[in-house]
Tab-separated table of C-alpha atoms and ligand atoms in Angstrom:
chain	number	residue	atom	x	y	z
A	1	MET	CA	-2.916	9.854	-20.438
A	2	GLU	CA	0.636	10.905	-21.205
A	3	PHE	CA	2.460	8.964	-18.422
A	4	ARG	CA	5.321	11.446	-18.123
A	5	GLN	CA	6.395	10.020	-14.766
A	6	ILE	CA	5.201	6.961	-12.869
A	7	GLY	CA	5.833	6.227	-9.198
A	8	VAL	CA	6.889	2.676	-8.350
A	9	LEU	CA	6.654	1.663	-4.707
A	10	GLY	CA	8.588	-1.428	-3.712
A	11	ALA	CA	11.748	-2.208	-5.659
A	12	GLY	CA	11.997	-5.924	-4.878
A	13	ASN	CA	11.745	-8.903	-7.170
A	14	ILE	CA	8.773	-7.696	-9.224
A	15	GLY	CA	9.320	-3.956	-8.661
A	16	SER	CA	12.693	-3.982	-10.418
A	17	GLY	CA	11.057	-5.739	-13.395
A	18	VAL	CA	8.309	-3.091	-13.474
A	19	VAL	CA	10.912	-0.298	-13.463
A	20	THR	CA	12.809	-2.056	-16.278
A	21	ASP	CA	9.684	-2.237	-18.433
A	22	LEU	CA	8.759	1.425	-17.867
A	23	VAL	CA	12.289	2.677	-18.541
A	24	LEU	CA	12.554	0.553	-21.700
A	25	HIS	CA	9.332	2.186	-22.955
A	26	GLY	CA	10.618	5.708	-22.371
A	27	ILE	CA	8.687	6.430	-19.165
A	28	SER	CA	10.451	8.205	-16.277
A	29	VAL	CA	10.116	6.548	-12.901
A	30	VAL	CA	10.368	7.603	-9.265
A	31	VAL	CA	11.281	4.450	-7.331
A	32	VAL	CA	10.524	4.273	-3.597
A	33	ASP	CA	11.722	1.647	-1.156
A	34	VAL	CA	12.656	1.580	2.526
A	35	SER	CA	16.463	1.677	2.214
A	36	GLU	CA	19.202	3.046	-0.051
A	37	GLU	CA	20.740	-0.416	-0.169
A	38	ILE	CA	17.577	-2.001	-1.623
A	39	LEU	CA	17.230	0.870	-4.113
A	40	HIS	CA	20.804	0.470	-5.338
A	41	ARG	CA	20.367	-3.274	-5.699
A	42	ALA	CA	17.203	-2.644	-7.729
A	43	GLN	CA	19.005	-0.092	-9.905
A	44	ALA	CA	21.762	-2.633	-10.624
A	45	ASP	CA	19.084	-5.227	-11.529
A	46	VAL	CA	17.356	-2.773	-13.876
A	47	LEU	CA	20.634	-1.907	-15.646
A	48	LYS	CA	21.440	-5.604	-16.020
A	49	ASN	CA	17.944	-6.300	-17.419
A	50	ILE	CA	18.303	-3.444	-19.893
A	51	ARG	CA	21.643	-4.792	-21.083
A	52	LEU	CA	20.209	-8.309	-21.528
A	53	ALA	CA	16.819	-7.262	-22.981
A	54	PRO	CA	18.021	-7.123	-26.646
A	55	LEU	CA	19.355	-10.691	-26.322
A	56	LEU	CA	16.058	-11.949	-24.911
A	57	SER	CA	13.564	-10.079	-27.102
A	58	LYS	CA	13.692	-8.692	-30.629
A	59	THR	CA	10.699	-6.418	-30.077
A	60	LEU	CA	11.674	-4.530	-26.897
A	61	PRO	CA	13.013	-0.990	-27.430
A	62	ARG	CA	16.794	-0.547	-27.066
A	63	VAL	CA	17.899	1.792	-24.270
A	64	THR	CA	21.440	2.696	-23.219
A	65	LYS	CA	22.665	2.606	-19.629
A	66	GLU	CA	22.940	6.417	-19.688
A	67	GLU	CA	19.368	6.876	-20.976
A	68	ALA	CA	18.088	4.441	-18.342
A	69	GLY	CA	19.958	6.358	-15.643
A	70	THR	CA	18.269	9.634	-16.581
A	71	ARG	CA	14.827	7.985	-16.387
A	72	MET	CA	15.177	6.755	-12.772
A	73	VAL	CA	14.944	8.701	-9.517
A	74	LEU	CA	15.604	6.577	-6.418
A	75	THR	CA	14.245	7.712	-3.064
A	76	THR	CA	13.129	6.573	0.377
A	77	ASP	CA	10.842	9.615	0.714
A	78	LEU	CA	7.230	9.057	-0.332
A	79	LYS	CA	6.774	12.806	-0.862
A	80	ASP	CA	8.990	12.550	-3.976
A	81	LEU	CA	6.068	10.792	-5.683
A	82	ALA	CA	3.941	13.958	-5.637
A	83	SER	CA	4.748	14.839	-9.278
A	84	CYS	CA	3.816	11.377	-10.651
A	85	ASP	CA	0.829	10.742	-12.974
A	86	PHE	CA	0.218	7.185	-11.815
A	87	ILE	CA	1.421	4.867	-9.022
A	88	ILE	CA	2.349	1.202	-9.291
A	89	GLU	CA	2.517	-0.358	-5.840
A	90	ASN	CA	4.569	-3.546	-5.401
A	91	VAL	CA	5.374	-3.595	-1.674
A	92	THR	CA	5.594	-6.816	0.345
A	93	GLU	CA	2.560	-9.129	0.145
A	94	ASN	CA	1.337	-8.255	3.622
A	95	TRP	CA	-1.947	-6.525	4.359
A	96	GLU	CA	-0.656	-4.370	7.253
A	97	ILE	CA	2.250	-3.082	5.134
A	98	LYS	CA	0.039	-2.361	2.111
A	99	GLN	CA	-2.636	-0.703	4.270
A	100	GLN	CA	-0.094	1.712	5.777
A	101	VAL	CA	1.368	2.465	2.350
A	102	TYR	CA	-2.041	3.414	0.885
A	103	GLU	CA	-2.897	5.585	3.887
A	104	ASN	CA	0.391	7.436	3.424
A	105	LEU	CA	0.016	7.672	-0.370
A	106	GLU	CA	-3.316	9.403	0.032
A	107	ARG	CA	-1.601	12.230	1.904
A	108	VAL	CA	0.970	12.947	-0.812
A	109	MET	CA	-0.802	12.245	-4.092
A	110	ARG	CA	-3.135	14.592	-6.006
A	111	PRO	CA	-6.767	13.402	-5.724
A	112	GLU	CA	-7.030	12.393	-9.400
A	113	VAL	CA	-3.973	10.107	-9.367
A	114	CYS	CA	-4.758	6.373	-9.710
A	115	PHE	CA	-3.051	3.481	-7.947
A	116	GLY	CA	-2.258	0.165	-9.641
A	117	ALA	CA	-1.939	-2.475	-6.919
A	118	ASN	CA	0.418	-5.214	-8.062
A	119	THR	CA	-0.495	-7.940	-5.618
A	120	SER	CA	-0.437	-11.712	-5.886
A	121	CYS	CA	-3.522	-12.461	-3.847
A	122	ILE	CA	-4.833	-9.612	-1.675
A	123	SER	CA	-8.297	-8.499	-2.756
A	124	ILE	CA	-8.331	-5.177	-4.625
A	125	THR	CA	-11.553	-4.241	-2.830
A	126	GLN	CA	-9.704	-4.710	0.484
A	127	ILE	CA	-6.767	-2.600	-0.734
A	128	GLY	CA	-9.260	0.072	-1.865
A	129	SER	CA	-10.653	0.130	1.678
A	130	ALA	CA	-7.307	1.503	2.919
A	131	THR	CA	-7.942	4.772	1.027
A	132	LYS	CA	-10.716	7.344	0.886
A	133	ARG	CA	-10.564	7.017	-2.911
A	134	PRO	CA	-11.232	3.330	-3.652
A	135	ALA	CA	-12.489	4.301	-7.118
A	136	ASN	CA	-8.863	5.177	-7.963
A	137	VAL	CA	-7.522	1.725	-7.067
A	138	VAL	CA	-7.220	-1.017	-9.678
A	139	GLY	CA	-5.479	-4.386	-9.488
A	140	MET	CA	-2.723	-5.570	-11.778
A	141	HIS	CA	-1.031	-8.902	-11.528
A	142	LEU	CA	2.175	-8.709	-13.497
A	143	MET	CA	4.291	-11.796	-14.007
A	144	ASN	CA	8.039	-12.214	-13.868
A	145	PRO	CA	10.094	-11.179	-15.792
A	146	VAL	CA	7.688	-8.265	-16.301
A	147	TYR	CA	9.359	-6.763	-19.385
A	148	LEU	CA	9.221	-10.101	-21.263
A	149	LYS	CA	5.602	-10.986	-20.511
A	150	PRO	CA	3.103	-9.879	-23.167
A	151	THR	CA	-0.022	-10.407	-21.054
A	152	VAL	CA	-1.235	-9.135	-17.685
A	153	GLU	CA	-4.187	-9.922	-15.449
A	154	VAL	CA	-6.088	-6.749	-14.515
A	155	ILE	CA	-8.536	-6.790	-11.611
A	156	ARG	CA	-11.522	-4.558	-11.142
A	157	GLY	CA	-12.216	-3.954	-7.433
A	158	PHE	CA	-15.714	-3.344	-6.115
A	159	HIS	CA	-15.304	0.471	-6.361
A	160	THR	CA	-12.798	0.718	-9.252
A	161	SER	CA	-14.078	3.392	-11.659
A	162	ASP	CA	-14.205	3.104	-15.462
A	163	ARG	CA	-11.743	6.029	-15.619
A	164	THR	CA	-9.193	4.213	-13.428
A	165	LEU	CA	-9.522	1.010	-15.434
A	166	ASP	CA	-9.194	2.926	-18.687
A	167	ILE	CA	-6.002	4.688	-17.517
A	168	LEU	CA	-4.417	1.351	-16.600
A	169	LEU	CA	-5.409	-0.135	-19.959
A	170	GLN	CA	-3.791	2.879	-21.679
A	171	LEU	CA	-0.594	2.206	-19.717
A	172	PHE	CA	-0.533	-1.457	-20.750
A	173	SER	CA	-1.184	-0.497	-24.344
A	174	ARG	CA	1.890	1.779	-24.147
A	175	LEU	CA	3.863	-1.197	-22.723
A	176	ASN	CA	2.557	-3.452	-25.550
A	177	LYS	CA	0.806	-5.756	-23.125
A	178	GLU	CA	-2.539	-7.443	-23.598
A	179	ALA	CA	-4.696	-6.999	-20.495
A	180	ILE	CA	-7.239	-9.590	-19.391
A	181	VAL	CA	-9.737	-7.879	-17.083
A	182	VAL	CA	-11.300	-10.061	-14.373
A	183	GLU	CA	-13.439	-9.487	-11.300
A	184	ASP	CA	-12.060	-9.266	-7.784
A	185	MET	CA	-11.623	-12.215	-5.406
A	186	PRO	CA	-8.441	-13.070	-3.496
A	187	GLY	CA	-5.859	-14.654	-5.816
A	188	PHE	CA	-7.936	-13.547	-8.869
A	189	VAL	CA	-7.591	-16.231	-11.577
A	190	SER	CA	-3.884	-16.980	-11.901
A	191	ASN	CA	-2.749	-17.273	-8.305
A	192	ARG	CA	-5.903	-18.824	-6.908
A	193	ILE	CA	-5.104	-21.768	-9.184
A	194	SER	CA	-1.294	-21.676	-9.577
A	195	HIS	CA	-0.591	-21.519	-5.841
A	196	LEU	CA	-2.413	-24.815	-5.379
A	197	PHE	CA	-0.023	-26.346	-7.942
A	198	MET	CA	3.075	-24.852	-6.325
A	199	ASN	CA	2.011	-25.775	-2.795
A	200	GLU	CA	1.043	-29.335	-3.735
A	201	ALA	CA	4.348	-29.744	-5.595
A	202	ALA	CA	6.123	-28.788	-2.347
A	203	PHE	CA	4.040	-31.418	-0.506
A	204	VAL	CA	5.038	-34.020	-3.129
A	205	LEU	CA	8.687	-33.153	-2.482
A	206	GLN	CA	8.135	-33.229	1.283
A	207	ASP	CA	6.529	-36.680	0.994
A	208	GLN	CA	9.561	-37.844	-1.037
A	209	VAL	CA	7.367	-38.971	-3.914
A	210	ALA	CA	9.735	-37.376	-6.431
A	211	THR	CA	12.675	-34.984	-6.711
A	212	ALA	CA	12.159	-31.321	-7.612
A	213	GLU	CA	13.576	-32.022	-11.084
A	214	GLN	CA	11.148	-34.907	-11.618
A	215	VAL	CA	8.141	-32.842	-10.522
A	216	ASP	CA	9.031	-29.987	-12.863
A	217	THR	CA	9.974	-32.271	-15.761
A	218	ILE	CA	6.566	-33.979	-15.604
A	219	PHE	CA	4.869	-30.585	-15.888
A	220	LYS	CA	7.125	-29.487	-18.746
A	221	LYS	CA	7.318	-32.685	-20.802
A	222	CYS	CA	3.912	-34.231	-20.074
A	223	PHE	CA	1.759	-31.094	-19.823
A	224	GLY	CA	3.817	-28.856	-22.110
A	225	HIS	CA	4.207	-26.125	-19.458
A	226	LYS	CA	7.160	-23.792	-20.009
A	227	MET	CA	8.182	-24.066	-16.358
A	228	GLY	CA	7.357	-26.544	-13.598
A	229	PRO	CA	5.635	-25.467	-10.331
A	230	LEU	CA	8.776	-25.566	-8.178
A	231	GLU	CA	10.854	-23.564	-10.690
A	232	THR	CA	7.991	-21.080	-10.839
A	233	ALA	CA	7.904	-20.774	-7.046
A	234	ASP	CA	11.670	-20.123	-7.011
A	235	LEU	CA	11.224	-17.417	-9.667
A	236	ILE	CA	8.397	-15.693	-7.780
A	237	GLY	CA	10.230	-15.926	-4.430
A	238	LEU	CA	9.287	-18.521	-1.793
A	239	ASP	CA	8.509	-15.805	0.777
A	240	THR	CA	5.982	-14.225	-1.595
A	241	VAL	CA	4.473	-17.647	-2.393
A	242	MET	CA	4.178	-18.417	1.341
A	243	ARG	CA	2.571	-15.037	2.086
A	244	SER	CA	0.181	-15.447	-0.847
A	245	LEU	CA	-0.899	-18.886	0.398
A	246	ASP	CA	-1.469	-17.368	3.848
A	247	VAL	CA	-3.664	-14.670	2.255
A	248	LEU	CA	-5.649	-17.301	0.306
A	249	TYR	CA	-6.031	-19.496	3.412
A	250	GLU	CA	-7.188	-16.550	5.513
A	251	SER	CA	-9.482	-15.141	2.803
A	252	PHE	CA	-11.294	-18.322	1.792
A	253	GLN	CA	-11.049	-20.046	5.205
A	254	ASP	CA	-10.324	-23.147	3.172
A	255	PRO	CA	-7.700	-25.712	4.309
A	256	LYS	CA	-6.771	-26.482	0.698
A	257	TYR	CA	-4.572	-23.343	0.826
A	258	ARG	CA	-2.621	-24.303	4.004
A	259	CYS	CA	1.045	-23.667	3.292
A	260	CYS	CA	3.311	-26.724	3.026
A	261	THR	CA	5.631	-26.989	6.063
A	262	LEU	CA	8.666	-27.599	3.867
A	263	LEU	CA	7.986	-24.410	1.909
A	264	ARG	CA	7.677	-22.424	5.162
A	265	LYS	CA	10.891	-24.037	6.456
A	266	PHE	CA	12.815	-22.909	3.349
A	267	VAL	CA	11.561	-19.363	3.889
A	268	HIS	CA	12.643	-19.353	7.538
A	269	ALA	CA	16.040	-20.724	6.460
A	270	GLY	CA	16.449	-17.737	4.097
A	271	HIS	CA	16.224	-19.936	0.988
A	272	LEU	CA	13.840	-17.727	-0.973
A	273	GLY	CA	14.534	-18.991	-4.503
A	274	ARG	CA	16.367	-17.253	-7.318
A	275	LYS	CA	16.678	-13.950	-5.470
A	276	THR	CA	18.829	-15.490	-2.706
A	277	GLY	CA	20.532	-18.121	-4.894
A	278	LYS	CA	18.820	-21.067	-3.157
A	279	GLY	CA	15.284	-22.408	-2.999
A	280	PHE	CA	14.034	-25.698	-4.394
A	281	TYR	CA	17.084	-25.377	-6.670
A	282	VAL	CA	20.540	-23.798	-6.345
A	283	TYR	CA	21.437	-20.780	-8.533
A	284	PRO	CA	25.245	-20.474	-8.478
A	285	GLU	CA	25.232	-17.174	-10.441
A	286	VAL	CA	23.576	-15.248	-7.535
B	301	LIG	N1	7.368	-11.947	-7.268
B	301	LIG	C1	6.444	-12.071	-8.207
B	301	LIG	O1	6.614	-12.821	-9.182
B	301	LIG	C2	5.158	-11.263	-8.128
B	301	LIG	C3	4.286	-11.272	-9.223
B	301	LIG	C4	3.141	-10.473	-9.188
B	301	LIG	C5	2.856	-9.716	-8.067
B	301	LIG	N2	3.700	-9.751	-7.006
B	301	LIG	C6	3.347	-8.931	-5.845
B	301	LIG	O2	4.199	-7.800	-5.839
B	301	LIG	C7	4.442	-7.410	-4.479
B	301	LIG	C8	5.937	-7.453	-4.211
B	301	LIG	O3	6.398	-8.782	-4.408
B	301	LIG	P1	7.963	-9.105	-4.578
B	301	LIG	O4	8.030	-10.519	-4.965
B	301	LIG	O5	8.617	-8.071	-5.399
B	301	LIG	O6	8.421	-8.961	-3.040
B	301	LIG	P2	9.861	-8.534	-2.507
B	301	LIG	O7	9.861	-8.948	-1.083
B	301	LIG	O8	10.928	-9.023	-3.409
B	301	LIG	O9	9.811	-6.926	-2.598
B	301	LIG	C9	8.966	-6.131	-1.829
B	301	LIG	C10	9.632	-4.777	-1.657
B	301	LIG	O10	8.739	-3.884	-1.000
B	301	LIG	C11	9.522	-3.072	-0.153
B	301	LIG	N3	8.721	-2.409	0.855
B	301	LIG	C12	8.195	-2.909	1.991
B	301	LIG	N4	7.537	-1.948	2.672
B	301	LIG	C13	7.648	-0.807	1.939
B	301	LIG	C14	7.189	0.526	2.116
B	301	LIG	N5	6.487	0.877	3.196
B	301	LIG	N6	7.503	1.447	1.171
B	301	LIG	C15	8.220	1.101	0.076
B	301	LIG	N7	8.694	-0.153	-0.143
B	301	LIG	C16	8.399	-1.087	0.780
B	301	LIG	C17	10.542	-4.053	0.442
B	301	LIG	O11	11.635	-3.379	1.030
B	301	LIG	C18	10.912	-4.841	-0.806
B	301	LIG	O12	12.003	-4.293	-1.504
B	301	LIG	C19	3.663	-8.387	-3.607
B	301	LIG	O13	2.388	-7.878	-3.300
B	301	LIG	C20	3.546	-9.604	-4.501
B	301	LIG	O14	2.458	-10.416	-4.158
B	301	LIG	C21	4.856	-10.486	-7.010
């Protein structure tokens, strides 16, 4: 597939990274979110990412601010997606919101267009059930920062067709990403496991066993991880981590996924991690 224009729904934390990656690889994007303010914030994030990309990676294509500008259309109107070849959906990790989005998408998109659901934990089979074309829905779990990550988890839902999977694999090949294709269950591989780490690290902090720095340092220096679990949670966004744990808890009916009270408290206090400047750590630059 040519991928002349891709629709990106949800221009939050991960959505702005997705737009950055597409624009860097010469793909035009129609970006949809619920307000002009969010769209303009996302556009500023994308332009900043594009400026910093050459400093962070030698292999990413170089793109000027002007070129990037011509490759992005920002809109709050879903109908503007009608000309797109493929949709990447990154709206809030909430089943009711995603369900409504897929019902609406079905009305505006041509029948052959496929939907890549970028979700942390919601089952791709469940997302497929929100449309009359579940064969066109495939899961993709991109990691932050999207344009710097060479690998992506791809999830085949119960009804995902070979054609849909193949189109997504073509897209990742264009973005120079290796795709690891797994079967569908809530949380897939990465988040089913990593959210237990992040949640338990929050419990360790809550129980005053160690400071956030100590927890993360043990993971980095003793296990050789690049980032510790609490830094990772801050990067993902504590609201998204909390919602993902709620999805895992609900889906598996297993108490091991109950969300740590301290983590939930931070979310209610508006301390969502890097994106708000405060989470388990403070980020003075935000
Ligand atoms: N943050 C991560 O590292 C990460 C990684 C992989 C996958 N994801 C998944 O990506 C999705 C988004 O996560 P995020 O962290 O970017 O969340 P976020 O809260 O930062 O962004 C979500 C965006 O979706 C928008 N939105 C909500 N309803 C919408 C609608 N009806 N139409 C268009 N836009 C709408 C919100 O306004 C917001 O800008 C979630 O499903 C999450 O699980 C996140």
